[in-house]
PDB file of C-alpha atoms and ligand atoms in Angstrom:
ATOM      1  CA  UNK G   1      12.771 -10.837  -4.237  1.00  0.00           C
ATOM      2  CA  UNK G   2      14.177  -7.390  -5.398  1.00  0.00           C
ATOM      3  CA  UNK G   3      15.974  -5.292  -2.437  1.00  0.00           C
ATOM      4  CA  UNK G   4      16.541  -1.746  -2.892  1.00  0.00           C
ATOM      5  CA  UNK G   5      18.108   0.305  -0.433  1.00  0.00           C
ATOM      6  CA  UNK G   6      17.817   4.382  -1.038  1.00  0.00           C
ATOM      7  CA  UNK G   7      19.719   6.742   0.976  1.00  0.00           C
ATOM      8  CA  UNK G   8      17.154   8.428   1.868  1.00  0.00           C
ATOM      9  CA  UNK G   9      13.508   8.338   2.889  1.00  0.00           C
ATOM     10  CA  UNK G  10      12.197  10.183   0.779  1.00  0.00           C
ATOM     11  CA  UNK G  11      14.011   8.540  -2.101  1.00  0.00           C
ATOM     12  CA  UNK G  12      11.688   4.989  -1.118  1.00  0.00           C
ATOM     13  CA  UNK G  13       8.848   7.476  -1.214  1.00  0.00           C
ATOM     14  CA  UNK G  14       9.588   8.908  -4.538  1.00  0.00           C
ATOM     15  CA  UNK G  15      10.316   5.212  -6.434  1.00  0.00           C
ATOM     16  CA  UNK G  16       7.496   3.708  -4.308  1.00  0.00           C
ATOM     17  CA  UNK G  17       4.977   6.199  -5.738  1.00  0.00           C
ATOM     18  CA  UNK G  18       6.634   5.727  -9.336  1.00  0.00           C
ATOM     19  CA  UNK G  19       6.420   2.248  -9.320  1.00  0.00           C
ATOM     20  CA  UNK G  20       2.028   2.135  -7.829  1.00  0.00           C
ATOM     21  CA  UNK G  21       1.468   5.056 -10.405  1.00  0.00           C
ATOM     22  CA  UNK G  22       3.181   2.925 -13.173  1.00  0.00           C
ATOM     23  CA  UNK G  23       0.824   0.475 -12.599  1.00  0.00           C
ATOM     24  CA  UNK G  24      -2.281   2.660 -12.689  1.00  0.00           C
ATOM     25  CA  UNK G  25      -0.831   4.044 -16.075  1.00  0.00           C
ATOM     26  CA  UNK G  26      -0.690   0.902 -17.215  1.00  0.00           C
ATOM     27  CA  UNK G  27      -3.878  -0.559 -15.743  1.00  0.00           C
ATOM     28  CA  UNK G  28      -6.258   2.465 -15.564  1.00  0.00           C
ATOM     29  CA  UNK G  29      -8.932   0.236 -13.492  1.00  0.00           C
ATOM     30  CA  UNK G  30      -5.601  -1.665 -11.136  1.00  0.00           C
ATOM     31  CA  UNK G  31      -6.555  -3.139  -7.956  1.00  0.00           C
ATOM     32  CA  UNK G  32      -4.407  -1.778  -5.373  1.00  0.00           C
ATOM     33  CA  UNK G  33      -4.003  -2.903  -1.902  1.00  0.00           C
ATOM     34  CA  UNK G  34      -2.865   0.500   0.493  1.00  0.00           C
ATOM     35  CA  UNK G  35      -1.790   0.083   3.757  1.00  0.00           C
ATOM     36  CA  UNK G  36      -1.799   2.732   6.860  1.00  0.00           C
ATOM     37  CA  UNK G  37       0.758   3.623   9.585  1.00  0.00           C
ATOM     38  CA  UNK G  38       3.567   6.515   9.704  1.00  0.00           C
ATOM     39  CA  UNK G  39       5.756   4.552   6.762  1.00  0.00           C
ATOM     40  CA  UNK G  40       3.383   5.259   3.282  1.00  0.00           C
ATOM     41  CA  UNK G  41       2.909   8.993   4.473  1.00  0.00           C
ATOM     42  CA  UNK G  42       5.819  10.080   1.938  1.00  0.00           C
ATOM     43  CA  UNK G  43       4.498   7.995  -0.453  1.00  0.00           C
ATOM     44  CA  UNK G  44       1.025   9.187  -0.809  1.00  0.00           C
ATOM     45  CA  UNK G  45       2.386  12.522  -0.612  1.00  0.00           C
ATOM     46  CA  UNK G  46       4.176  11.889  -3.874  1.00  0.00           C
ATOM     47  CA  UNK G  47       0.965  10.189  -5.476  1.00  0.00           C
ATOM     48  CA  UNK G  48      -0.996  13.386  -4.327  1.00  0.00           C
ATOM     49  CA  UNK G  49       1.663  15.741  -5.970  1.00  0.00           C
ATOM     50  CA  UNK G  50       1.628  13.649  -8.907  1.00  0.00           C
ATOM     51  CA  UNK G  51      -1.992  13.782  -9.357  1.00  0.00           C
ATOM     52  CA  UNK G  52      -2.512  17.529  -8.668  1.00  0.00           C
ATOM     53  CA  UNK G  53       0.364  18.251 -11.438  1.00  0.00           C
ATOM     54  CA  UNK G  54      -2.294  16.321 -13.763  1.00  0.00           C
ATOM     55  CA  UNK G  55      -2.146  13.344 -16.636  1.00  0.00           C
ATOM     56  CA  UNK G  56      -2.915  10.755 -13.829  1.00  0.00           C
ATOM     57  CA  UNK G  57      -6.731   9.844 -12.733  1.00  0.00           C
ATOM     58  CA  UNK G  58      -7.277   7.354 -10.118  1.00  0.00           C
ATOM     59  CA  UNK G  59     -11.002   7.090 -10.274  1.00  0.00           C
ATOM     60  CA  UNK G  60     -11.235   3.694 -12.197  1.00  0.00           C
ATOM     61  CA  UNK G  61      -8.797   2.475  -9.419  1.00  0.00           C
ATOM     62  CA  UNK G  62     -10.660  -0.257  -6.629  1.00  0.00           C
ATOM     63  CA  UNK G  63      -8.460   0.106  -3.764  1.00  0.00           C
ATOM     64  CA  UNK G  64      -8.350  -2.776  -0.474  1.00  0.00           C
ATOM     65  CA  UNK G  65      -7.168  -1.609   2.409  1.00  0.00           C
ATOM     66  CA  UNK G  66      -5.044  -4.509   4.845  1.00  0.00           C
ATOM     67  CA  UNK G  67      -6.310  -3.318   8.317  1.00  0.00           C
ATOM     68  CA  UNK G  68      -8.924  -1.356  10.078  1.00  0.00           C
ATOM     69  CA  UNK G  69      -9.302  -0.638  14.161  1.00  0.00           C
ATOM     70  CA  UNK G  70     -11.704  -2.036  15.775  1.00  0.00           C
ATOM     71  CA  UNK G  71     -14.230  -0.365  18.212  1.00  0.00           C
ATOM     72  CA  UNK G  72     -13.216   3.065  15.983  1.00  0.00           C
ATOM     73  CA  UNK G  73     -15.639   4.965  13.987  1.00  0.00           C
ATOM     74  CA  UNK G  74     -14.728   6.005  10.737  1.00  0.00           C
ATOM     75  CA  UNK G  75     -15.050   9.905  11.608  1.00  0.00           C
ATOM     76  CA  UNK G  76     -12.319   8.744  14.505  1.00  0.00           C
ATOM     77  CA  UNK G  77      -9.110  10.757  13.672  1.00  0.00           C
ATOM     78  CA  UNK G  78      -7.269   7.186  14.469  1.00  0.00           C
ATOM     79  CA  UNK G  79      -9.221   5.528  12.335  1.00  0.00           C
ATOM     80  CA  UNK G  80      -7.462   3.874   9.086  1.00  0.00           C
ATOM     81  CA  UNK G  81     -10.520   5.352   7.064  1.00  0.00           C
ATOM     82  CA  UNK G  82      -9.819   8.621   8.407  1.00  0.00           C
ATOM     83  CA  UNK G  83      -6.390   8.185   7.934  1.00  0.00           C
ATOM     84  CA  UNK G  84      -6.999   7.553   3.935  1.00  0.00           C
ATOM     85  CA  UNK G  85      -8.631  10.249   3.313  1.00  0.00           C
ATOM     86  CA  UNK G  86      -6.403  12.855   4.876  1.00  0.00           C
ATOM     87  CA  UNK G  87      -3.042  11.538   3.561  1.00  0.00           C
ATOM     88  CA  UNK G  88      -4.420  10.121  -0.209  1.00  0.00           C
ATOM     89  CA  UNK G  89      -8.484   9.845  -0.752  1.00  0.00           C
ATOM     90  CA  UNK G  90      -9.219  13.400  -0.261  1.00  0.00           C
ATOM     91  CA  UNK G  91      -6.830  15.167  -2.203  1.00  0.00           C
ATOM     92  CA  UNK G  92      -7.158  12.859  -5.067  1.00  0.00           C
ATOM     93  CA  UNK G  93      -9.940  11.250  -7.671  1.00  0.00           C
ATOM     94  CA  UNK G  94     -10.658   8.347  -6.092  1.00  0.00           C
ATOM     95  CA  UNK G  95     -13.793   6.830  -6.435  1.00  0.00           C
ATOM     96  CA  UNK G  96     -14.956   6.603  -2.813  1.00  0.00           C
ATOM     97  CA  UNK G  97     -17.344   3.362  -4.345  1.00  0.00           C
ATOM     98  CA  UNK G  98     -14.219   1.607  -5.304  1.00  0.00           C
ATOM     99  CA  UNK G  99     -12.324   2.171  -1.957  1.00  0.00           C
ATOM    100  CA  UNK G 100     -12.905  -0.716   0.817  1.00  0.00           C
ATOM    101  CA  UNK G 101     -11.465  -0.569   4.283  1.00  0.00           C
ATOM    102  CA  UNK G 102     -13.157  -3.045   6.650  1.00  0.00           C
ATOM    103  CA  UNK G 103     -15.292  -1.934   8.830  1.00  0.00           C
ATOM    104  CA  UNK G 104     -14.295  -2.005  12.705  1.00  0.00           C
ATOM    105  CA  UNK G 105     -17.545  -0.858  13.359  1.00  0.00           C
ATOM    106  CA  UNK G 106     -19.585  -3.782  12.078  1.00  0.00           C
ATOM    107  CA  UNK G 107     -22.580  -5.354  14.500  1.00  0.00           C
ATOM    108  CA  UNK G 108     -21.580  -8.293  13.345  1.00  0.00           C
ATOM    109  CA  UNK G 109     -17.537  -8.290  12.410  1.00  0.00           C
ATOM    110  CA  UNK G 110     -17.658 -12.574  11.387  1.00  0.00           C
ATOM    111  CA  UNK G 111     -20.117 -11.514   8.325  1.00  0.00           C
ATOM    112  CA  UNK G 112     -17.872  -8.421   7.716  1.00  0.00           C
ATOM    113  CA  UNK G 113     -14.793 -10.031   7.437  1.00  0.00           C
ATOM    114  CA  UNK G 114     -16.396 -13.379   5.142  1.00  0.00           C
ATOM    115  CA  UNK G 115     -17.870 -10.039   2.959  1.00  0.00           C
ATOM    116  CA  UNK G 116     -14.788  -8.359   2.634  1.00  0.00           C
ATOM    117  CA  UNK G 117     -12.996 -11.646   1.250  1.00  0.00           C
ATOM    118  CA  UNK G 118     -15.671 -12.079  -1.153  1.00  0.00           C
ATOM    119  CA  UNK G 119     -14.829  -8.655  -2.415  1.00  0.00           C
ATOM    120  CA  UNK G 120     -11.344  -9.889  -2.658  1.00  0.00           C
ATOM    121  CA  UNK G 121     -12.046 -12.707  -4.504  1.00  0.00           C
ATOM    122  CA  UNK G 122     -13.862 -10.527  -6.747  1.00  0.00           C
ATOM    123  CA  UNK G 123     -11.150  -7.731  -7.387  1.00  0.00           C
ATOM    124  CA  UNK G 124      -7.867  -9.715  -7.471  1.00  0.00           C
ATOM    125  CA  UNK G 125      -5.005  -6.999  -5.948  1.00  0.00           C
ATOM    126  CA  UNK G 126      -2.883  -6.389  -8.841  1.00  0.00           C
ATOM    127  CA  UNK G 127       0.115  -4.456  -6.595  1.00  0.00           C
ATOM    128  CA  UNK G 128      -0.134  -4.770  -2.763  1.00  0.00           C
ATOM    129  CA  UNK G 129       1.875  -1.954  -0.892  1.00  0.00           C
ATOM    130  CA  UNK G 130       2.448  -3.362   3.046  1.00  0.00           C
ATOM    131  CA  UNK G 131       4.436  -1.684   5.642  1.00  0.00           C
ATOM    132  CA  UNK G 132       6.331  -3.459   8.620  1.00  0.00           C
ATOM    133  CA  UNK G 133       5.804  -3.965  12.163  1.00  0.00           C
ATOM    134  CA  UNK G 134       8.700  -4.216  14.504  1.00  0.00           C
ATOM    135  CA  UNK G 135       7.634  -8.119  15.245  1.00  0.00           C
ATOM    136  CA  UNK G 136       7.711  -8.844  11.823  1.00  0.00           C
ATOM    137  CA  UNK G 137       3.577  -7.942  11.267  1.00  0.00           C
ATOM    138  CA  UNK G 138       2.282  -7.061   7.949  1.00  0.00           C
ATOM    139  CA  UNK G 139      -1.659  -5.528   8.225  1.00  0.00           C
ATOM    140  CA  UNK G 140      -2.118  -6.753  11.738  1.00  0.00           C
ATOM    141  CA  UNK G 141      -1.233 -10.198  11.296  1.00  0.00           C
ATOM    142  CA  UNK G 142       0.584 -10.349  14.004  1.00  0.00           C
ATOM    143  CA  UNK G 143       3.421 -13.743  15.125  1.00  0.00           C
ATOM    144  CA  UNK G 144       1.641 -16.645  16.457  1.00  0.00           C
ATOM    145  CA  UNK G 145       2.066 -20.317  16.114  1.00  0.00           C
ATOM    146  CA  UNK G 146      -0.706 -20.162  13.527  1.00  0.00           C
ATOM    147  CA  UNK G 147      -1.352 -17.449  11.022  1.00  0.00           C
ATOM    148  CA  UNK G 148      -5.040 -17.162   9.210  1.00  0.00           C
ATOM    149  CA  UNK G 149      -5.274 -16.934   5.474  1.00  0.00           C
ATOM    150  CA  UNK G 150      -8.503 -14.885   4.959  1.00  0.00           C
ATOM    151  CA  UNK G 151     -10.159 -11.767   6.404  1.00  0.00           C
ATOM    152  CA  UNK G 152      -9.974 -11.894  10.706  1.00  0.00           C
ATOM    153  CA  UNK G 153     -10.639 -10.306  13.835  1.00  0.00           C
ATOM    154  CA  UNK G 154      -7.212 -10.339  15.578  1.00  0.00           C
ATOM    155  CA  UNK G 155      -6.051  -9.412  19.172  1.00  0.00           C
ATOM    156  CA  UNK G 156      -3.205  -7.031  19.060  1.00  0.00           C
ATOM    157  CA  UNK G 157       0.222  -7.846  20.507  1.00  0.00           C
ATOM    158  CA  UNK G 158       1.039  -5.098  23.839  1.00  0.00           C
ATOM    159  CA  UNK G 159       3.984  -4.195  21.686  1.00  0.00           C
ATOM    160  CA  UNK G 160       2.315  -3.613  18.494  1.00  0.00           C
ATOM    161  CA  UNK G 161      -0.435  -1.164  20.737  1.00  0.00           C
ATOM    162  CA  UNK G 162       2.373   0.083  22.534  1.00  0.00           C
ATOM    163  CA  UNK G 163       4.166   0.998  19.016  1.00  0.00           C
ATOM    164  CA  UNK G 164       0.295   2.744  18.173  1.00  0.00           C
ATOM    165  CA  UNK G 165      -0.236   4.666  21.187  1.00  0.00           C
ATOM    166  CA  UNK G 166       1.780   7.496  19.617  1.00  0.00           C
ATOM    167  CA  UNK G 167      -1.003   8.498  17.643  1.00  0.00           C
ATOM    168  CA  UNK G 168      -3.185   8.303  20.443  1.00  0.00           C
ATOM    169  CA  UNK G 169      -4.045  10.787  23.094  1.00  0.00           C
ATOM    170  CA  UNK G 170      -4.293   8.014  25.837  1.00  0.00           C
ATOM    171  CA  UNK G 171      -1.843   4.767  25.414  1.00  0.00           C
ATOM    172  CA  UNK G 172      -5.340   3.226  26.834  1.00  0.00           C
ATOM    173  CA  UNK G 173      -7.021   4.565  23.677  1.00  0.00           C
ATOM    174  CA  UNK G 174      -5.753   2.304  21.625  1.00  0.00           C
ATOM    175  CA  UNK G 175      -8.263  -0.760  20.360  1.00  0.00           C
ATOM    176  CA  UNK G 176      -7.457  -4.091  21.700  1.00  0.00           C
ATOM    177  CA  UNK G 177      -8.612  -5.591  18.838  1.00  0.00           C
ATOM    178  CA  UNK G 178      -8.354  -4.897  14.708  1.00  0.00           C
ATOM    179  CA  UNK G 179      -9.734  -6.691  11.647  1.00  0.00           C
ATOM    180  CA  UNK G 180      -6.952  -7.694   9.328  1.00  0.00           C
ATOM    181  CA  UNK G 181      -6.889  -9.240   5.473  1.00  0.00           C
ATOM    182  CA  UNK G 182      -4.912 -12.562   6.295  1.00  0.00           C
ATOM    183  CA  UNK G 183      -1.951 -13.652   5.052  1.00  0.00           C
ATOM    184  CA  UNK G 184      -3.319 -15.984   2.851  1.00  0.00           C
ATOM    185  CA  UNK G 185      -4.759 -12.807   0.627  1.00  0.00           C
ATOM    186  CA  UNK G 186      -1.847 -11.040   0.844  1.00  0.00           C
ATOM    187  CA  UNK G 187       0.154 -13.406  -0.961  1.00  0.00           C
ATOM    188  CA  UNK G 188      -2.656 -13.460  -3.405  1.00  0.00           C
ATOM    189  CA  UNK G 189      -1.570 -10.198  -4.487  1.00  0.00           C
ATOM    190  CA  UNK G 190      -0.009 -10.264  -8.311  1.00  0.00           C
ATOM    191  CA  UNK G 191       2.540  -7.816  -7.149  1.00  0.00           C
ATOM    192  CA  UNK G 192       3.656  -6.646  -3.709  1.00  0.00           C
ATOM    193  CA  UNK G 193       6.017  -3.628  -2.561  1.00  0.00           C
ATOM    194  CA  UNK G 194       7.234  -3.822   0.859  1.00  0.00           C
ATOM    195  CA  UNK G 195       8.347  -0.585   2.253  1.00  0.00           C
ATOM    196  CA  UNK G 196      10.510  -0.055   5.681  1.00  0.00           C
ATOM    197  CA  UNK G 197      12.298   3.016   6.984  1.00  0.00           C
ATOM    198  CA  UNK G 198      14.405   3.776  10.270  1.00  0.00           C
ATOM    199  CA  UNK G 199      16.964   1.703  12.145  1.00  0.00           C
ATOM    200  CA  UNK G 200      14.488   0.676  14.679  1.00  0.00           C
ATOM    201  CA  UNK G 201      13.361  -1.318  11.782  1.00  0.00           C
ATOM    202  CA  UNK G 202      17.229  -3.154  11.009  1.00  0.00           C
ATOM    203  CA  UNK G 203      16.874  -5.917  13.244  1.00  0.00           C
ATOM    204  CA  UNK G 204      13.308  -7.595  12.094  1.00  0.00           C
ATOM    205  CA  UNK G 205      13.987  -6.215   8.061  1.00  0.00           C
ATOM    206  CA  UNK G 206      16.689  -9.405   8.350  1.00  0.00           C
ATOM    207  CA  UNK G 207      14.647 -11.302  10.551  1.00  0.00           C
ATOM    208  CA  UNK G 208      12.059 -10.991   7.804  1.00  0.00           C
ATOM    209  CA  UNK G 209      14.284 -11.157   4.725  1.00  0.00           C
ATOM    210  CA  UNK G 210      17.041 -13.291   5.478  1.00  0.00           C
ATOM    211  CA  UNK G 211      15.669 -15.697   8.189  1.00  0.00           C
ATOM    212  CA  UNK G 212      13.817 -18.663   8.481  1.00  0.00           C
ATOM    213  CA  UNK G 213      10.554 -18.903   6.983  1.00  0.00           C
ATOM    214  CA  UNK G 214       8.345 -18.847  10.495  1.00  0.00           C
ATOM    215  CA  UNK G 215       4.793 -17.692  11.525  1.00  0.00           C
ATOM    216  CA  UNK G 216       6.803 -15.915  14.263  1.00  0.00           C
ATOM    217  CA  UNK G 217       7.677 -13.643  11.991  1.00  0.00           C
ATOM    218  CA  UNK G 218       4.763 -13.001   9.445  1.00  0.00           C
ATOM    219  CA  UNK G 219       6.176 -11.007   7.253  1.00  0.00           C
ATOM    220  CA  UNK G 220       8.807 -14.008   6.242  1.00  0.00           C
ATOM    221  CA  UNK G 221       6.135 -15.545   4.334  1.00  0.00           C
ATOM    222  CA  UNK G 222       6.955 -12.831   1.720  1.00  0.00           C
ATOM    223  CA  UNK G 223       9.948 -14.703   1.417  1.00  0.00           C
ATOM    224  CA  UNK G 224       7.779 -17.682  -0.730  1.00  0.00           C
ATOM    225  CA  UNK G 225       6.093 -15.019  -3.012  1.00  0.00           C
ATOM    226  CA  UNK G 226       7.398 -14.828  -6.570  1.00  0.00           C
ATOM    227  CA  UNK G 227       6.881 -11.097  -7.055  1.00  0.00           C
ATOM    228  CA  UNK G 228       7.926  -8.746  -3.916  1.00  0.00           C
ATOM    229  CA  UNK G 229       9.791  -5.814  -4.028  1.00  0.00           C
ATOM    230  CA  UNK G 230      11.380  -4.112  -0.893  1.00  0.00           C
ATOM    231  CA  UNK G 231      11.931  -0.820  -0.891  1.00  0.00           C
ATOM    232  CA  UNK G 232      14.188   0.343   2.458  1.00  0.00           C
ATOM    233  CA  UNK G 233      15.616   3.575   3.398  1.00  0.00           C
ATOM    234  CA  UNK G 234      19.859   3.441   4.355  1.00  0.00           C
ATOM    235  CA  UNK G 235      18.880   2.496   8.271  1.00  0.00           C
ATOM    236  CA  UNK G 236      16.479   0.008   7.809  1.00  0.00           C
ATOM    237  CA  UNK G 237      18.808  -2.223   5.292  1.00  0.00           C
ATOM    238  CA  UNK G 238      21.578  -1.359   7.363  1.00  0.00           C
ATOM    239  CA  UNK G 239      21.943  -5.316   8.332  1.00  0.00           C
ATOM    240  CA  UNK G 240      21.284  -6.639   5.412  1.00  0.00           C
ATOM    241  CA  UNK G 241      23.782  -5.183   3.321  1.00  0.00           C
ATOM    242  CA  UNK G 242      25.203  -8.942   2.614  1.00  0.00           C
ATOM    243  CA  UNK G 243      21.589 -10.008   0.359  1.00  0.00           C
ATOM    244  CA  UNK G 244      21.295  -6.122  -1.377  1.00  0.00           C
ATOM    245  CA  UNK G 245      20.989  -5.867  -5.132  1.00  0.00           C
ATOM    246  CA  UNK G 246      21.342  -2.351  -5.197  1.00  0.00           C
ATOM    247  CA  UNK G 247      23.155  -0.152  -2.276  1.00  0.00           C
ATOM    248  CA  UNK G 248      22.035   3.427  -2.116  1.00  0.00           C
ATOM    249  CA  UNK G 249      20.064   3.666  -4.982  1.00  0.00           C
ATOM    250  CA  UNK G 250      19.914   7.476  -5.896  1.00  0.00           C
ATOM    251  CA  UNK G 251      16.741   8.419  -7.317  1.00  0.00           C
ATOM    252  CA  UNK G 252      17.250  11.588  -9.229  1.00  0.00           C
ATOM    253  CA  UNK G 253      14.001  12.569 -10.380  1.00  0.00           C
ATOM    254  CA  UNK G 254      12.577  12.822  -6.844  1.00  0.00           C
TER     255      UNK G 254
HETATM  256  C1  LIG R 301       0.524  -0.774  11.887  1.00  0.00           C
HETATM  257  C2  LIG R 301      -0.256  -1.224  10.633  1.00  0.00           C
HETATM  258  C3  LIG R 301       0.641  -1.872   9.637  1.00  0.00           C
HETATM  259  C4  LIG R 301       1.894  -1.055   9.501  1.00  0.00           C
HETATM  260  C5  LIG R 301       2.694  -1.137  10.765  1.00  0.00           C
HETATM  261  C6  LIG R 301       3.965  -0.302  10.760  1.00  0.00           C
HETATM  262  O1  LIG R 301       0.216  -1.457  13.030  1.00  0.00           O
HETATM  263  N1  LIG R 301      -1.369  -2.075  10.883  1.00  0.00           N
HETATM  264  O2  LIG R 301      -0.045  -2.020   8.405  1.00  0.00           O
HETATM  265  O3  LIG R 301       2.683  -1.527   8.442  1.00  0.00           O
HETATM  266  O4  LIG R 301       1.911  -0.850  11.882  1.00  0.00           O
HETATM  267  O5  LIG R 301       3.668   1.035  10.962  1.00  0.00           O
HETATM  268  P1  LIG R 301       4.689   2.208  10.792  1.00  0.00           P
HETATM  269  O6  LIG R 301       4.861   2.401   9.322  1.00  0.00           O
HETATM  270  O7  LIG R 301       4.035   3.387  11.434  1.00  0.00           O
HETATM  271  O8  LIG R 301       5.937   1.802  11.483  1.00  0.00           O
END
């Protein structure tokens, strides 16, 4: 596992982007997996920038997205579909056929979740971007005594709604429920970049990192992958300063 720890946020954002449109320069038709929530903001802006100032074309891209709400339209302004296509989808050349985000919507959300790990199984994810939830979820997979390996309906934690309800009007608003890729096709991924900002984030980045191996924590399993990078801003790595490769990493071509 490769730690980097960037002074600041917008650093992460910078070598995040570098590193997903490296890949896509490299592998014109990648399969990337994208994830949602406040964290990858900076980081799409950077893809969007870098697309608009041209040489880069993401339409031979298949994108998988981890999560989706459920009970949310896609037109919802919550909604993780919504969501890609304000910060990344819509200001870019993605091919809207290539892009899958489960649907939360689904009559029947058993078939949608077997079909959605069928597509997985068809379009291996080359490079796997997650973000971090403060009880140690990645996608919505959240600590149990058991974690699922494929595609699921799961019931969200209070805290991880509680964390949500920001975005929402209404802390009520929020969906009890999401569909989530499992952990079992995360670690599928070739490649993954794990990205974490803000000191509210210190405590579970070591948790997840540095401590045991534990379905109370899901985002330990990482831990057994061969290929993750972290990417964290100066607060987040602020406790793990012990395991860092390299401390406040200046990125100078941000
Ligand atoms: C959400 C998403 C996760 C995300 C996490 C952290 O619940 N399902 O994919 O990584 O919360 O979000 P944030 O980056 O806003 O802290």
């Amino acid at each position: 596992m490769l730690i980097k720890r960037f002074e600041r946020k917008e650093e992460l954002a910078c070598h995040a982007a570098e590193l997903i449109l490296n890949e896509v320069a490299e592998r014109p038709d990648a399969v990337l997996g994208l994830a949602t929530g406040s964290t990858p903001i900076g980081i799409y802006e950077k893809m969007v920038e870098r697309y608009r100032r041209g040489g880069i074309s993401f339409r031979n891209v298949t994108t998988f997205n981890l999560d989706e709400y459920v009970g949310l339209p896609a037109t919802h302004e919550q909604s993780y579909a919504r969501y890609m296509i304000g910060q990344l989808f819509g200001h870019t050349d993605f091919d809207p056929t290539r892009t899958h985000i489960p649907n939360g919507m689904a009559a029947d959300l058993t078939a949608e979740c077997a079909a959605y790990d069928a597509l997985l199984r068809k379009h291996p994810v080359d490079l796997q971007l997650l973000g971090l939830g403060h009880n140690g979820h990645i996608g919505f997979n959240e600590p149990d005594h058991a974690l699922i390996g494929g595609t699921h309906v799961v019931d969200l934690k209070p805290a991880t709604r509680a964390a949500n309800a920001r975005f929402f009007n209404n802390p009520s608003e929020v969906p009890t429920q999401a569909i989530t890729m499992g952990i079992g096709s995360i670690l599928k991924a070739k490649a993954i970049l794990l990205v974490v900002t803000g000191a509210d984030k210190a405590d579970i980045v070591r948790e997840s990192l540095a401590g045991p191996i534990t379905t109370a924590c899901p985002a330990s399993l990482l831990q057994t992958h061969a290929n993750v990078t972290v990417l964290l801003d100066r607060d987040a790595g602020r406790k793990l300063t012990d395991v860092i490769d390299n401390e406040l990493l200046a990125h100078n071509q941000c």
